[in-house]
Amino acid sequence: MKVLKFGGTSVGSAQRMKEVAKLILDGEQKIVVLSAMSGTTNSLVEISDYLYKRNPDGAIDAINALEAKYYPVVEELLSTAESKELGKTIVKERFDVLRSIASSTKPFTSFEEKVILAQGELTSTALVNAYLVEQGVKSCLLPALDFMKTDKNAEPDMNYIRTNVKKQLEEKNGYEIYITQGFICRNHYDEIDNLQRGGSDYSASIIGAAVVADEIQIWTDIDGMHNNDPRIVEGTKPVANLHFEEAAELAYFGAKILHPTCVLPAKQANIPVRLLNTMDPQAKGTLISTKCNQKSIQAVAAKDGITAIKIKSGRMLLAHGFLRKVFEIFELYKTSIDMITTSEVGVSVTIDNTKHLDEILNALRQYGTVTVDKDMVIICVVGDMDYHNIGFQAKVVNALKDIPVRMISYGGSNYNVSFLVSANDKKTALQSLSKNLF
Ligand code: ADP
Ligand code: ASP
Ligand code: MG
């Protein structure tokens, strides 16, 4: 069985939903993971913001405006009066949930917010399923809230997911298409929760691993992983093959086409992931697997919003235990470190979560002089970079010869070399890497 995931743009209109139907109907049984229609989750975030700011009228206006966008979709998607009626009921029921939260007198908390955010995927999946059923397809819904669960560390509870997705598939035996919601889940306390923005890719990978799929396909609006960020650099090209490790590095360091966490479940279960384009289904896309193009630099990505912290002590290398003390501070504040560089006198690290920055800086000051650089970007160059492949480091460094580089990191894996530059230099750095490497 294959697992196919379609992102927001791929289900962004009635026309696009019909295109998805064409792509998935080949007589083979499959699980189809859908995102909310594009723009919907952003609107749901806005609605929640109104409620956090105790502005229920603003929220109700935004809810009604979003709902109004759905009725023309129902009208265009479905044909018979009966199905149109069903479609309208699907939409109304979901938006009634939003209205009831907005008019509640209870305090608005993250629990209600998560219920609000879940309504986008619940709506899109119900509409696409209604369309397929109207077309005579043996399609049914596989409610993600009945099997997708995270544990007390907010990690997927794979045992629970495996057992319950199988149970659902057995109970609904004999369907061709099983439609399920990306992004949404239940947490350890059984509350409605989600896998973070963009998390439908993660849902697909988790489900693929749970059912031991033959392949996981991520269908989006571009023909695979490009060798640089197509939003910033012109003339980028799709990469045909990536190793799981390469794809994971690119996703983590900013290639938006894949959610950062999405590669791991597929990699652990050794299930190939194919990135494909709904707008150009014939394009080859990218195949992520255990194969890689040897001795080649594959792609570049950039991660924004990075803060660099330097701790300079007297003599770091002789002072054993220094690094442990520094890392313990980050651990205490549950802040993960992305990049590290060391010297005899100190250490530089980068973080992207600045929630506890002040506390961290105060705690670090007991070990030395602390300096901070904000608005930085990690540029990550990915490929088969075993250190025996002489020359690639020189090539990559040379590509950035005109740009001030704050940190360089290589050797953590055979698959990447990373640079820290100022946000102002991001575009030039990406362009220069494309020009010199590809
Ligand atoms: P979806 O809604 O289908 O999940 P996303 O918007 O999350 O789609 O991801 C697809 C987008 O990722 C593309 O439209 C593209 O602009 C962006 N992107 C960023 N970096 C890359 C890259 N290296 N290769 C391909 N797409 C990328
Ligand atoms: N709808 C969610 C979002 O916009 C999840 C996803 O699209 O992957 O973040
Ligand atoms: Mg996405």
JSON list of N, CA, C and O in Angstrom, two decimals, residues 62 129 172 191 219 237 247 258 265 317 340:
[
{"chain": "A", "resi": 62, "resn": "ALA", "atom": "N", "xyz": [-14.13, 36.98, 11.27]},
{"chain": "A", "resi": 62, "resn": "ALA", "atom": "CA", "xyz": [-13.14, 36.20, 10.51]},
{"chain": "A", "resi": 62, "resn": "ALA", "atom": "C", "xyz": [-13.66, 34.79, 10.22]},
{"chain": "A", "resi": 62, "resn": "ALA", "atom": "O", "xyz": [-13.42, 34.24, 9.14]},
{"chain": "A", "resi": 129, "resn": "ASN", "atom": "N", "xyz": [-13.63, 13.50, 0.37]},
{"chain": "A", "resi": 129, "resn": "ASN", "atom": "CA", "xyz": [-14.27, 12.18, 0.47]},
{"chain": "A", "resi": 129, "resn": "ASN", "atom": "C", "xyz": [-15.68, 12.22, -0.12]},
{"chain": "A", "resi": 129, "resn": "ASN", "atom": "O", "xyz": [-16.08, 11.31, -0.85]},
{"chain": "A", "resi": 172, "resn": "LYS", "atom": "N", "xyz": [-12.62, -1.14, 8.30]},
{"chain": "A", "resi": 172, "resn": "LYS", "atom": "CA", "xyz": [-13.14, -0.55, 7.06]},
{"chain": "A", "resi": 172, "resn": "LYS", "atom": "C", "xyz": [-12.55, -1.29, 5.86]},
{"chain": "A", "resi": 172, "resn": "LYS", "atom": "O", "xyz": [-12.09, -0.68, 4.91]},
{"chain": "A", "resi": 191, "resn": "GLU", "atom": "N", "xyz": [-6.18, 14.94, 24.37]},
{"chain": "A", "resi": 191, "resn": "GLU", "atom": "CA", "xyz": [-6.74, 16.19, 23.85]},
{"chain": "A", "resi": 191, "resn": "GLU", "atom": "C", "xyz": [-6.39, 16.32, 22.37]},
{"chain": "A", "resi": 191, "resn": "GLU", "atom": "O", "xyz": [-5.36, 15.80, 21.93]},
{"chain": "A", "resi": 219, "resn": "TRP", "atom": "N", "xyz": [2.95, 15.04, -2.41]},
{"chain": "A", "resi": 219, "resn": "TRP", "atom": "CA", "xyz": [2.56, 15.81, -3.60]},
{"chain": "A", "resi": 219, "resn": "TRP", "atom": "C", "xyz": [2.40, 17.27, -3.22]},
{"chain": "A", "resi": 219, "resn": "TRP", "atom": "O", "xyz": [1.69, 17.61, -2.28]},
{"chain": "A", "resi": 237, "resn": "LYS", "atom": "N", "xyz": [17.13, 23.81, -9.83]},
{"chain": "A", "resi": 237, "resn": "LYS", "atom": "CA", "xyz": [16.71, 22.58, -10.55]},
{"chain": "A", "resi": 237, "resn": "LYS", "atom": "C", "xyz": [16.35, 21.48, -9.55]},
{"chain": "A", "resi": 237, "resn": "LYS", "atom": "O", "xyz": [16.96, 21.40, -8.47]},
{"chain": "A", "resi": 247, "resn": "ALA", "atom": "N", "xyz": [18.21, 14.52, 2.76]},
{"chain": "A", "resi": 247, "resn": "ALA", "atom": "CA", "xyz": [16.88, 15.13, 2.79]},
{"chain": "A", "resi": 247, "resn": "ALA", "atom": "C", "xyz": [16.58, 15.67, 4.18]},
{"chain": "A", "resi": 247, "resn": "ALA", "atom": "O", "xyz": [15.99, 16.75, 4.34]},
{"chain": "A", "resi": 258, "resn": "LEU", "atom": "N", "xyz": [9.69, 20.11, 2.65]},
{"chain": "A", "resi": 258, "resn": "LEU", "atom": "CA", "xyz": [9.53, 19.01, 3.60]},
{"chain": "A", "resi": 258, "resn": "LEU", "atom": "C", "xyz": [9.53, 19.54, 5.02]},
{"chain": "A", "resi": 258, "resn": "LEU", "atom": "O", "xyz": [10.38, 20.35, 5.39]},
{"chain": "A", "resi": 265, "resn": "PRO", "atom": "N", "xyz": [10.67, 9.09, 10.41]},
{"chain": "A", "resi": 265, "resn": "PRO", "atom": "CA", "xyz": [9.90, 7.83, 10.44]},
{"chain": "A", "resi": 265, "resn": "PRO", "atom": "C", "xyz": [10.10, 7.00, 9.17]},
{"chain": "A", "resi": 265, "resn": "PRO", "atom": "O", "xyz": [10.24, 5.78, 9.25]},
{"chain": "A", "resi": 317, "resn": "LEU", "atom": "N", "xyz": [39.84, 24.90, 26.79]},
{"chain": "A", "resi": 317, "resn": "LEU", "atom": "CA", "xyz": [40.20, 23.52, 26.53]},
{"chain": "A", "resi": 317, "resn": "LEU", "atom": "C", "xyz": [40.86, 22.85, 27.72]},
{"chain": "A", "resi": 317, "resn": "LEU", "atom": "O", "xyz": [40.75, 21.66, 27.91]},
{"chain": "A", "resi": 340, "resn": "ILE", "atom": "N", "xyz": [27.62, 24.35, 16.50]},
{"chain": "A", "resi": 340, "resn": "ILE", "atom": "CA", "xyz": [28.62, 24.59, 17.55]},
{"chain": "A", "resi": 340, "resn": "ILE", "atom": "C", "xyz": [29.98, 24.77, 16.90]},
{"chain": "A", "resi": 340, "resn": "ILE", "atom": "O", "xyz": [30.32, 24.01, 16.00]}
]
